[in-house]
XYZ file of C-alpha atoms in Angstrom:
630
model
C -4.460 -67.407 -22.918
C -3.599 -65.950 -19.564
C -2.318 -68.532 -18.060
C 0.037 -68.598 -21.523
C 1.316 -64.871 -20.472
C 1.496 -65.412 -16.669
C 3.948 -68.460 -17.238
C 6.164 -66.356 -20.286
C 5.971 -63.572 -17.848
C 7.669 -65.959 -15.343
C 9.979 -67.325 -17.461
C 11.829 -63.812 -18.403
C 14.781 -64.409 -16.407
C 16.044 -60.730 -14.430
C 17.898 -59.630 -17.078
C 14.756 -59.376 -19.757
C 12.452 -57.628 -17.023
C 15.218 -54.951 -16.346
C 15.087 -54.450 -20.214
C 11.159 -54.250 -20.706
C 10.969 -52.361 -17.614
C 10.196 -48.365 -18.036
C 13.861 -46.078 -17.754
C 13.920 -44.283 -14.639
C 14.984 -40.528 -15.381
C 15.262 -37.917 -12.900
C 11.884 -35.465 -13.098
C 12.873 -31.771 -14.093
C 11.441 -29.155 -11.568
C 12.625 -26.497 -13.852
C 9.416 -26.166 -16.146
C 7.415 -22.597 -16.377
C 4.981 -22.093 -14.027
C 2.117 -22.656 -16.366
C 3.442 -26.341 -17.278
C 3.975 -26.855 -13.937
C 0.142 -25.491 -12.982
C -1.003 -27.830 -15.990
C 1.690 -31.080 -14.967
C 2.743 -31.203 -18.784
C 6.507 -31.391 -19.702
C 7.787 -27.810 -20.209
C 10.614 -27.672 -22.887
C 12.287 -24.784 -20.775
C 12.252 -22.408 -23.736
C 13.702 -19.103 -22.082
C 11.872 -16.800 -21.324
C 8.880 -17.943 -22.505
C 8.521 -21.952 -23.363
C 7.702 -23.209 -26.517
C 4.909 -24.890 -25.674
C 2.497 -22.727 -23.611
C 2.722 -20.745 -27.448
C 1.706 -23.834 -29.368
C -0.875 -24.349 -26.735
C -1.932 -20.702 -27.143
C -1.564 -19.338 -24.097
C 0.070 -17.223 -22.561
C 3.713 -18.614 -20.393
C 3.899 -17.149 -16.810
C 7.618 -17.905 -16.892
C 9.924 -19.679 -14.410
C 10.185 -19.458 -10.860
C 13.369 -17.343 -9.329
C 15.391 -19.571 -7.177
C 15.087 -19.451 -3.831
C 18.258 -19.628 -1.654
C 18.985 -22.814 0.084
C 19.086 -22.410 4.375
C 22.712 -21.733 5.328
C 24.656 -18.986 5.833
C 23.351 -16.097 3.455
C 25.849 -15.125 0.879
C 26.645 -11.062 0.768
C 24.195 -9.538 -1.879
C 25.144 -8.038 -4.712
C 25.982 -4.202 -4.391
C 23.668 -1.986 -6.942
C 25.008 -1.289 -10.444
C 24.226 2.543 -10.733
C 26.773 4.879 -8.926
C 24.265 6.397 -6.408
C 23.081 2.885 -5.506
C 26.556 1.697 -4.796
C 26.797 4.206 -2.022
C 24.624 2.263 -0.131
C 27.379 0.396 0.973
C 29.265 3.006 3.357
C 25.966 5.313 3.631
C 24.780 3.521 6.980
C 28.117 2.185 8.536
C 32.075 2.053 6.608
C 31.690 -1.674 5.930
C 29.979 -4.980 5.901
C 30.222 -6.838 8.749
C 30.473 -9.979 7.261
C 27.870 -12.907 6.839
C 24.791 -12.348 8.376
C 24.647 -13.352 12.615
C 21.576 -15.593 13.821
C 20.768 -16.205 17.045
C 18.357 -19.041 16.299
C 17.270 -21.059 13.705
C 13.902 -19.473 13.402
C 15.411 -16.071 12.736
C 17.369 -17.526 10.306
C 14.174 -19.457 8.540
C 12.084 -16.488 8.814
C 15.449 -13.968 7.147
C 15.138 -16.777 4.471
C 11.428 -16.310 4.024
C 11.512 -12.455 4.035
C 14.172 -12.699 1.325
C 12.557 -14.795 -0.752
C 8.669 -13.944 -0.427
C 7.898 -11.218 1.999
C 9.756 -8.781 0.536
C 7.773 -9.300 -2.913
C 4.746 -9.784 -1.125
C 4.575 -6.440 1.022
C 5.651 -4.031 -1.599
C 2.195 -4.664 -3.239
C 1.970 -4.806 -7.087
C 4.961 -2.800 -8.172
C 8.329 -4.365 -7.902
C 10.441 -2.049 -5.309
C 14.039 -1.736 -4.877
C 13.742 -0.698 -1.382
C 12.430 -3.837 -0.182
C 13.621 -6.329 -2.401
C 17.444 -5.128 -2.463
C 18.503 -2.346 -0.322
C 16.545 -3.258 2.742
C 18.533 -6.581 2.332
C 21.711 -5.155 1.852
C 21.295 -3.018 5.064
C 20.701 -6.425 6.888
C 24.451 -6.732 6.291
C 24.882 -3.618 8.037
C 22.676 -2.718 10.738
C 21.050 -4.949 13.331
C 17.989 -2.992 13.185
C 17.058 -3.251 10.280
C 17.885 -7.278 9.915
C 15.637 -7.624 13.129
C 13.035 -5.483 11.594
C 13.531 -7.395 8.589
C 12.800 -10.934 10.503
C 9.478 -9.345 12.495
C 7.992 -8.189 9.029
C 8.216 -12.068 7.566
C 7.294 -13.383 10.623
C 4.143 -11.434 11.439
C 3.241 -11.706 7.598
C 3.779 -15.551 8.257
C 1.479 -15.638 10.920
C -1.092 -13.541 9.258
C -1.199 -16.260 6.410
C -1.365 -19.134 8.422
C -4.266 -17.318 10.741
C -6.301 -16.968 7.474
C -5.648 -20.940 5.829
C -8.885 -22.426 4.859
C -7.673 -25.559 6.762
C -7.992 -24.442 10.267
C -6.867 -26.626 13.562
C -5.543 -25.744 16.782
C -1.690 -26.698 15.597
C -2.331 -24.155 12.832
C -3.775 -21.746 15.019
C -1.092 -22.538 17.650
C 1.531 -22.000 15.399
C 0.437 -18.805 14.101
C 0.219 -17.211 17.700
C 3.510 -18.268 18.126
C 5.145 -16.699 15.165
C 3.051 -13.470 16.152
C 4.706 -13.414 19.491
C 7.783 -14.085 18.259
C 7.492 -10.874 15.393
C 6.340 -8.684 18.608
C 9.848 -9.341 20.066
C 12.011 -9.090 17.350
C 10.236 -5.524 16.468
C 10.517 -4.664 20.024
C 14.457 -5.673 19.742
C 14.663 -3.621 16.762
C 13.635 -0.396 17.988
C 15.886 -0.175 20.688
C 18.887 -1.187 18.740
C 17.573 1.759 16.124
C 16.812 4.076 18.886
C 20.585 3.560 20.249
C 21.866 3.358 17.058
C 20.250 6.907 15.631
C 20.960 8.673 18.931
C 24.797 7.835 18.482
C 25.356 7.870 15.300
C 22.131 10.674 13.617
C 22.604 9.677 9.588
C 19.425 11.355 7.380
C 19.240 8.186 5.661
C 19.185 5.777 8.029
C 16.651 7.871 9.468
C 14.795 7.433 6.892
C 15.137 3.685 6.433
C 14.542 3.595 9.975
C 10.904 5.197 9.451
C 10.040 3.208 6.302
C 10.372 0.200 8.769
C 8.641 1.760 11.772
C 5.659 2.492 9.427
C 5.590 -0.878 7.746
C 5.342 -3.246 10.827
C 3.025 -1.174 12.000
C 0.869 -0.811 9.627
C 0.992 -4.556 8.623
C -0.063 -5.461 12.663
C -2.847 -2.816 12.527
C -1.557 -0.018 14.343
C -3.059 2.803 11.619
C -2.810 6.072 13.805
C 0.659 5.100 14.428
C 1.518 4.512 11.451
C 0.311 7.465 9.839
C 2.209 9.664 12.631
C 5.432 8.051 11.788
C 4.881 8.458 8.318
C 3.906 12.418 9.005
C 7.210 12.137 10.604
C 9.283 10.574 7.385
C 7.674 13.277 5.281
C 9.503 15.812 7.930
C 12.314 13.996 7.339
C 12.254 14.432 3.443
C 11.277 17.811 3.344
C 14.039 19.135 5.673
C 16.533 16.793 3.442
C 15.283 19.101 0.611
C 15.434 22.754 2.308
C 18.975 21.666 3.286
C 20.015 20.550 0.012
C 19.473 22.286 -3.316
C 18.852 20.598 -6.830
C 21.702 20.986 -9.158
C 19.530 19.436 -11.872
C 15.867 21.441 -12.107
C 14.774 19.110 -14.909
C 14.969 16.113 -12.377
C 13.466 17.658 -9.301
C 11.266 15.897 -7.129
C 11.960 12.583 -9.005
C 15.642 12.068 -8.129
C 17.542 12.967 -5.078
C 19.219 16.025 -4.795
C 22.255 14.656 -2.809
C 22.405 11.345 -4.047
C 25.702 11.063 -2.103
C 23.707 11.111 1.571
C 20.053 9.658 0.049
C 20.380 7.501 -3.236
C 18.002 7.980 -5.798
C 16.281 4.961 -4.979
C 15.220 5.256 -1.393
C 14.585 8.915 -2.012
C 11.972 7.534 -4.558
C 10.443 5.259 -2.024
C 10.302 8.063 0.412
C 7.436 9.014 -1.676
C 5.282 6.451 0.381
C 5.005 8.996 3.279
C 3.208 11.562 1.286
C 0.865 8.972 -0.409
C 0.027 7.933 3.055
C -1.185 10.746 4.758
C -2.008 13.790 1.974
C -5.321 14.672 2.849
C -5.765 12.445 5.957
C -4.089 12.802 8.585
C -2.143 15.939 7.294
C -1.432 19.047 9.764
C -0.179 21.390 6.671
C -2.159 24.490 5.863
C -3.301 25.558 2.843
C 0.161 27.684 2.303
C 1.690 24.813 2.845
C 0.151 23.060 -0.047
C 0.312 26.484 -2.447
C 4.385 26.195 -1.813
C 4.498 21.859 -2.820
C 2.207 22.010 -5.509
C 4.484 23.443 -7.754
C 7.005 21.115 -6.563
C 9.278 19.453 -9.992
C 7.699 22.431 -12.590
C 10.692 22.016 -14.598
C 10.497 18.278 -14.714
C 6.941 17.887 -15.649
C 7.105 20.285 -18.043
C 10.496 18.275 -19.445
C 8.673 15.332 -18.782
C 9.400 12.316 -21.927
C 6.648 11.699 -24.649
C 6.628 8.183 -24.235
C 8.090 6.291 -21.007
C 10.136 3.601 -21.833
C 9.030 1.278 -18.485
C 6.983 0.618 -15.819
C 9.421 2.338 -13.191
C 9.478 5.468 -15.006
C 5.946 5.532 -15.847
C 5.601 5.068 -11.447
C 8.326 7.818 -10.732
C 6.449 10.427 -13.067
C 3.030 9.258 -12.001
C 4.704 10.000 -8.165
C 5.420 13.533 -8.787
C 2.294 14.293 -10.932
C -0.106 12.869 -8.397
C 1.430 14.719 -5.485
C 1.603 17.707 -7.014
C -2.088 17.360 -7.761
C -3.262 16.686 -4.551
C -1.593 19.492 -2.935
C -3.861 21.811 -5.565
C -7.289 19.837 -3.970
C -5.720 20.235 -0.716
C -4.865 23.977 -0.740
C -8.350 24.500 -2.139
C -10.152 22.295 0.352
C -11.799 23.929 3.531
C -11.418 20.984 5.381
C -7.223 20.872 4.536
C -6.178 22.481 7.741
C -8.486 19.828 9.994
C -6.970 16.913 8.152
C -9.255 15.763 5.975
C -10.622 16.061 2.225
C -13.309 15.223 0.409
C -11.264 12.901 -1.631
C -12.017 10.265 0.993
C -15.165 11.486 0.792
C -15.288 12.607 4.978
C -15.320 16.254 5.318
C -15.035 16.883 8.979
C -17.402 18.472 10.998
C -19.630 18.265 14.342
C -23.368 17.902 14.819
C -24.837 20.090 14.826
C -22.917 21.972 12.166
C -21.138 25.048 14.150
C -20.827 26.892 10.723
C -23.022 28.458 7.792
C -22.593 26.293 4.802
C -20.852 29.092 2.801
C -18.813 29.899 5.074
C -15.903 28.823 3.595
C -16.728 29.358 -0.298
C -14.018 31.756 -2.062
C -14.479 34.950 -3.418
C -14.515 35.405 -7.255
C -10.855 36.121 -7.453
C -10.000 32.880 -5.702
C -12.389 31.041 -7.821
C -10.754 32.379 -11.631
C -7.479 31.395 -10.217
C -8.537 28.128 -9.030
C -10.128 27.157 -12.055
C -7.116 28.386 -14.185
C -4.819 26.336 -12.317
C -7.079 23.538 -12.379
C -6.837 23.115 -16.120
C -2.903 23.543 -15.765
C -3.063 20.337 -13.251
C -5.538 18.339 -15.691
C -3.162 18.804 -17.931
C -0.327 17.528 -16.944
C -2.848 14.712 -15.904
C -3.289 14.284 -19.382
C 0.175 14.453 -20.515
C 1.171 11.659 -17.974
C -1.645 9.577 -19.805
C -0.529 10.539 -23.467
C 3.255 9.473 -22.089
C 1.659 5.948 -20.452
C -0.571 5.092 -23.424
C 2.023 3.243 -25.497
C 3.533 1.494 -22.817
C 0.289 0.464 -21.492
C -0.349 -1.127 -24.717
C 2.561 -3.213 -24.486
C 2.036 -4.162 -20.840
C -1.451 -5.395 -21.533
C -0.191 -8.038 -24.234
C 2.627 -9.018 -21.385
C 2.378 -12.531 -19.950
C 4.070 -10.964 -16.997
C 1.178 -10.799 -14.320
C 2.694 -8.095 -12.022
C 3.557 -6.196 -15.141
C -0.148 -6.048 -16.226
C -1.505 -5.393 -12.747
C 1.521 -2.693 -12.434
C 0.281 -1.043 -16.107
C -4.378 -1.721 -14.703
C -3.407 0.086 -11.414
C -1.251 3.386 -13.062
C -4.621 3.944 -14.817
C -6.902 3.273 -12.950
C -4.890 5.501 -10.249
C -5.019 8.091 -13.498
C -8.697 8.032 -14.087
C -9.494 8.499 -10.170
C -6.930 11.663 -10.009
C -8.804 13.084 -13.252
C -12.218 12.684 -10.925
C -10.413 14.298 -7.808
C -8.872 16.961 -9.532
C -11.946 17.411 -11.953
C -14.238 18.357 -9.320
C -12.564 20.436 -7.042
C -14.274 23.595 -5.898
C -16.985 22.594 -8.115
C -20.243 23.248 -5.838
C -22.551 20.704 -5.409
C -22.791 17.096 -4.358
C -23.992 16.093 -8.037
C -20.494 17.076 -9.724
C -19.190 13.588 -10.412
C -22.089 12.454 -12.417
C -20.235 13.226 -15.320
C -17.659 10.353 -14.950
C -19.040 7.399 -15.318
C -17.290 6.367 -17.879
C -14.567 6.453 -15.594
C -16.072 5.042 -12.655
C -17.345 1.812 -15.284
C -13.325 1.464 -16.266
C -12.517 1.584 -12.318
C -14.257 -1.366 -12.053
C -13.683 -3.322 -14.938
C -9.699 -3.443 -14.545
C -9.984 -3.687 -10.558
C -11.481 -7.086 -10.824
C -9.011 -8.104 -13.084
C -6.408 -6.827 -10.976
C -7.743 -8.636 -8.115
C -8.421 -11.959 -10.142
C -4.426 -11.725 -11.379
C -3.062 -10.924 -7.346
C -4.888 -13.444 -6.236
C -3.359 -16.644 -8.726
C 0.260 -15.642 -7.442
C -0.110 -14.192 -3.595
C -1.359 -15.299 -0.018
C -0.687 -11.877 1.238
C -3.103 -9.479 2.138
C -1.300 -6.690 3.265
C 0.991 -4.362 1.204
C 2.605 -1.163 2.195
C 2.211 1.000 -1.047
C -1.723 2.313 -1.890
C -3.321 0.142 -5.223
C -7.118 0.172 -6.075
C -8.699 0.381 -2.795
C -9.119 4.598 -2.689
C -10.247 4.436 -6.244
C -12.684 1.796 -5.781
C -14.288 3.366 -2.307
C -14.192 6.789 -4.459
C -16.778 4.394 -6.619
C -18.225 3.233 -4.585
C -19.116 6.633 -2.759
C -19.766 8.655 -6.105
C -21.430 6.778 -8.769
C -24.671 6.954 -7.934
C -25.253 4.438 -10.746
C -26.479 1.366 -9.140
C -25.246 -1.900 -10.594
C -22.044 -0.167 -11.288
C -22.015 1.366 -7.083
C -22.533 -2.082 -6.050
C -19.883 -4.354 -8.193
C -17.490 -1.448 -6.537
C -18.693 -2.760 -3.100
C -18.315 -6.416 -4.057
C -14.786 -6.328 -5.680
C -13.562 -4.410 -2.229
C -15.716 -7.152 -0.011
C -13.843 -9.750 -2.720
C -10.330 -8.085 -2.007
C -10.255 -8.221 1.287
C -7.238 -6.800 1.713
C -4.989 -4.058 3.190
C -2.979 -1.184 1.448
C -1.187 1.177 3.822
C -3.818 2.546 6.002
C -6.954 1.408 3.348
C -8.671 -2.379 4.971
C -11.031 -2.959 1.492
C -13.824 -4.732 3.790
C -14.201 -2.085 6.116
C -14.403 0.566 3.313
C -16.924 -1.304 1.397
C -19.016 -1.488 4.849
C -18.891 1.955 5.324
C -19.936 2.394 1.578
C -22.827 0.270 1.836
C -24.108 2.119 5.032
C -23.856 5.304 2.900
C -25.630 3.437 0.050
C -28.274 2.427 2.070
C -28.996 5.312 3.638
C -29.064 7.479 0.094
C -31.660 4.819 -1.720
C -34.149 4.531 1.004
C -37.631 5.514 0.491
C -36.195 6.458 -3.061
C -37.892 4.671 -6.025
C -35.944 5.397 -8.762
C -32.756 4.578 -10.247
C -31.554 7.802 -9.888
C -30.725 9.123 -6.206
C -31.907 12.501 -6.245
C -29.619 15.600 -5.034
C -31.960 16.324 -1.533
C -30.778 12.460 -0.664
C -27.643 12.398 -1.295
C -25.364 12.083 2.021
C -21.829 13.441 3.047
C -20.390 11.915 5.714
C -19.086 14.103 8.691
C -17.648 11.566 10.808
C -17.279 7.576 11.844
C -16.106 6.478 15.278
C -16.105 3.233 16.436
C -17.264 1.913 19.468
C -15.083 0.335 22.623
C -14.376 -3.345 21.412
C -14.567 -2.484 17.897
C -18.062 -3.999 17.050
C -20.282 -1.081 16.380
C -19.481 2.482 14.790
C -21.646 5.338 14.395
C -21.821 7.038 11.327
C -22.946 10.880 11.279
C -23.655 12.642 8.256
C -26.057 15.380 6.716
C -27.899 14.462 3.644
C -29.040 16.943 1.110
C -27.105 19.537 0.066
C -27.064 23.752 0.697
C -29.640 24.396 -2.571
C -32.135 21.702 -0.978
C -32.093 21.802 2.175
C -29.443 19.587 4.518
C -30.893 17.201 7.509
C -28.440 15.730 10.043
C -28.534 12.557 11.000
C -26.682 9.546 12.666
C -26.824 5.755 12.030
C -25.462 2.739 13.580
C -23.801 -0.003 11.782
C -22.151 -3.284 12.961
C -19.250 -4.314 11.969
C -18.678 -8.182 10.661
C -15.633 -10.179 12.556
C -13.937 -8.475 15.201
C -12.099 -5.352 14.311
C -10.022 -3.199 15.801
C -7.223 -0.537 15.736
C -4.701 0.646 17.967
C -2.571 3.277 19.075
C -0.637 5.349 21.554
C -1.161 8.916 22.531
C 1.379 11.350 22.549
C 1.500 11.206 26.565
C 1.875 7.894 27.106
C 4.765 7.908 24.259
C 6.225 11.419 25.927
C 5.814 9.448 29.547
C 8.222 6.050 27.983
C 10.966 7.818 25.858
C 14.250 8.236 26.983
C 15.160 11.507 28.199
C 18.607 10.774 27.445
C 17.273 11.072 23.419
C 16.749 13.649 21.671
C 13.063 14.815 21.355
C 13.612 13.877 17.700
C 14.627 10.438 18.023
C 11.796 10.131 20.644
C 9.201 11.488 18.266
C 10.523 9.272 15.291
C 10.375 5.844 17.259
C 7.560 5.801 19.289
C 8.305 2.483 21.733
C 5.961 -0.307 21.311
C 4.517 -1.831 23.972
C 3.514 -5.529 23.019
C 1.600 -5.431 26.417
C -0.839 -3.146 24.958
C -4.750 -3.746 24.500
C -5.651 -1.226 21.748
C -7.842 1.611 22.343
C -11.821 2.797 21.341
C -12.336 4.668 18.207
C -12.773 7.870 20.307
C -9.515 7.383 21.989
C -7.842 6.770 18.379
C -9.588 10.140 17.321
C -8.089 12.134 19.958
C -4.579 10.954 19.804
C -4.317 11.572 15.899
C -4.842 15.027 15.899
C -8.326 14.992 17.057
C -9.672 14.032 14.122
C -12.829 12.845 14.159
C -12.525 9.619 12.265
C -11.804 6.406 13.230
C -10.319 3.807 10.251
C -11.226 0.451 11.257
C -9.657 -2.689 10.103
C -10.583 -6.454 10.909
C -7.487 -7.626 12.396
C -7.458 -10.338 15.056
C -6.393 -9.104 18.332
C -2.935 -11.100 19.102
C -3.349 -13.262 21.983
C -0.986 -11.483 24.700
């Protein structure tokens, strides 16, 4: 019988093989992501495919198509009048198609475009990265070199942390750090010249946005917390000079949308996220005059938000206006830190009577009326969210759900903060757990979501790492305390000035010390601990943690503890000599104090050095970043 087919198999002339053979056809790589994930045919059902719904699942959608290597075409200007302006706000015209003076700038422009710029914006879409920081490209040099050292050093970061390690890998990745360091260092002389000649208020503030992102994504926190102290200058000056013609929209629109564009005005908002309550010179007066920042628009604020983005630009104004309330309240405001971090400053031994600082009965009634003023707009923000967040939840859009988890769990850590301010006591956030349980829950699946759709572990805009150390430092319930500890060890990643795995270190120092020699599930009041103070060691491999546990009604006991640090982590900065010693005199002080010069040459500093130069703060923030081979 086989011999039968072999020799009818052989005696099929060409012609009949051609015709039994199987019809080539050219392979579609336009299928949904989740056919592609699963290798199934997609039918390319827009926007969702058929058959991910017959399947019963939900359709990630399709994949946005990435530009092929060339010259760039000229992006789009914005649809919305104020946005338009963008194109004469930094120079009178576009210069054309973009210049390259290599290949590799032009690979890595290419990669910024199509990746970075979703990648370092976090989970929230942003306009500011992902259409007017490309459009400026087209217009100043500074910001397209800036541009190519962002993608490049996020490249190298990536490639640094690839499970498949070898010495080309490792090799390469050095390279493309080196090569970042110089096209940063380009781009702050060209923005240094180009603000000096030319002084525009919104390329300023572009200018900053930039400063503090590279930074902050190569692990220079102190300096990127001054420069963002130093955008938040920027935007409040814009404001005293220019008055709101529409009170209803204050504080979530730009008041002279014909200098700053709505947009970028909005993302300006990252410098106050950044540094209110660290880092933050501004006294208590200070505070009393922004916390009532945009009255008339919350109280005109809509019953139901129709999107994400204005669901983000409410929850902006409503969260900084809350944290100016804990912050004018706080004793420890005017040093630079508040307990919403959980550090309240101080020095061992404590130089200062516990109630030192407690208001009188006058401030107290007011504080507590205003408090429920704050709370509720807190609550009206939620009331406004709650239908939307419905509707994002059933989404098959990831970074729409992540977007809608992260607004409330961002909510339900604001309601703790504002909750228990000026409420005496280390016991006073018992009474959310509820809240701290929900914390959890959605920040694992926000994690488990970022991490099916992203490499990237840095992102400029704060997500779930605050709320989850605030956990992890306040429930005192201990499963719960713990899986707050694990997602942030799990995360391992960076948001603005927050490194998850050195937070959940420090939280599981503090853990440790509360439950030892304690028996029961419950940690007692008298072992509580607040922190006073970490500083790292030189080299980054030890810190010291001080702290007094107890509180005033039992009895507080100071102490210190040691605690190593896992990988090699460091932080670095420049103090306000060495920058003063480097600038230009030529400049004007304010250009020199906006763009601080880099100096790639530079090998970091001890936490106590860090401490000093950022106001002399006692705190040093440590994140595991690799030192770049110089």
């Amino acid at each position: 019988m086989e011999d039968k087919r072999k020799s009818d198999k052989l005696s099929l002339g060409p012609e009949d093989i051609r015709a039994r053979a199987r019809r080539s056809t050219k392979r579609s790589r336009t299928g949904c992501l989740t056919c592609k994930f699963r290798k199934v045919k997609c039918d390319e059902t827009r926007p969702f495919c058929n058959r991910c719904k017959a399947f019963g699942i939900g359709c990630d959608g399709y994949e946005k198509p990435k530009s092929a290597l060339g010259p760039p075409r000229l992006p789009a200007f914005l649809s919305t009048d104020d946005e338009s302006l963008c194109n004469t706000l930094i120079a009178p015209s576009l210069s054309g198609a973009l210049h390259f003076d290599s290949e590799e700038e032009q690979r890595h422009f290419h990669t910024f475009q199509s990746e970075t710029a979703y990648e370092i914006c976090g989970i929230f879409e942003s306009v500011f990265w992902q259409r007017l920081v490309l459009q400026a490209c087209h217009q100043e040099r500074f910001v397209l070199d800036a541009a190519i050292a962002i993608s490049a050093y996020n490249t190298s970061l990536k490639l640094s942390k690839t499970r498949w390690q070898d010495q080309a890998c490792l090799a390469t990745a050095a390279a493309q750090a080196q090569f970042a360091l110089r096209k940063y260092q380009n781009s702050l002389h060209v923005m240094r010249t180009s603000l000096s000649i030319a002084p525009c208020p919104r390329k300023a503030l572009m200018a900053c946005m930039l400063v503090c992102s590279f930074e902050g994504l190569f692990g220079n926190t102190v300096t990127a917390l001054s420069h963002a102290r130093s955008g938040q200058i920027l935007v409040e000056n814009f404001l005293a000079e220019h008055t709101h013609s529409t009170p209803s929209q204050e504080g979530i629109t730009s008041p002279a949308p014909h200098i700053i564009e709505n947009k970028l005005f909005q993302a300006a908002s990252y410098f106050e996220a950044q540094i209110i309550g660290l880092f933050d010179r501004r006294s208590p007066p200070d505070h009393a005059r922004l916390k009532i920042e945009g009255q008339e628009t919350i109280a005109r604020m809509p019953r139901s938000f129709k999107d994400l983005d204005e669901a983000c630009v409410y929850w902006d104004l409503v969260s900084r206006r809350s944290m100016h309330f804990v912050c004018e309240y706080s004793p420890d405001s005017q040093r630079g830190l508040i307990a919403y971090a959980d550090y309240q400053v101080g020095e061992l031994p404590l130089t200062s009577h516990p109630g030192e600082h407690l208001p009188n009965r006058e401030q107290l009634d007011r504080c507590h009326a205003e408090k429920k003023n704050y709370l509720d707009d807190l609550a009206r923000w939620s009331a406004a969210f709650s239908d939307l967040y419905s509707r994002l939840k059933r989404t098959t859009n990831k970074r729409q759900v992540m977007g809608g988890h992260t607004l409330y769990v961002k909510s339900k850590s604001m309601e703790m903060n504002v909750g228990s301010a000026m409420e005496s006591g280390i016991c006073s956030h018992d009474k959310y757990f509820s809240h701290f349980r929900e914390i959890v829950t959605l920040s694992r699946e926000i994690i488990r979501i970022k991490k099916t759709f992203t490499q990237s572990d840095f992102a400029v805009e704060l997500g779930i790492i605050p709320s989850l150390h605030a956990t992890a430092t306040w429930c005192r319930e201990r499963k719960i305390r713990r899986e707050a500890i694990e997602l942030l060890q799990w995360y391992d990643s960076r948001e603005g000035h927050w490194d998850s795995k050195s937070m959940a270190e420090v939280d599981s120092c503090i853990m440790e010390l509360e439950e030892e020699g304690i028996e029961t599930e419950y940690i007692p009041e008298c072992a509580r601990v607040r922190v006073l103070s970490i500083t790292s060691d030189e080299g980054g491999e030890w810190a010291t943690v001080e702290y007094v546990r107890g509180s005033p009604r039992t009895g507080e006991l100071p102490g210190r503890k040691r605690m190593r640090l896992s990988g090699e982590q460091y932080t670095k900065s420049r103090t306000d000599s060495e920058l003063s010693k480097e600038g230009n005199a030529s400049e004007s002080s304010y250009v020199d104090n906006l763009l601080a010069p880099y100096d790639i040459s530079d090998d970091g500093q001890s936490g106590d050095e860090i401490c000093r130069s950022a106001s002399s703060t006692p705190i040093g923030y440590l994140f595991e970043i690799q030192p770049v081979s110089k």
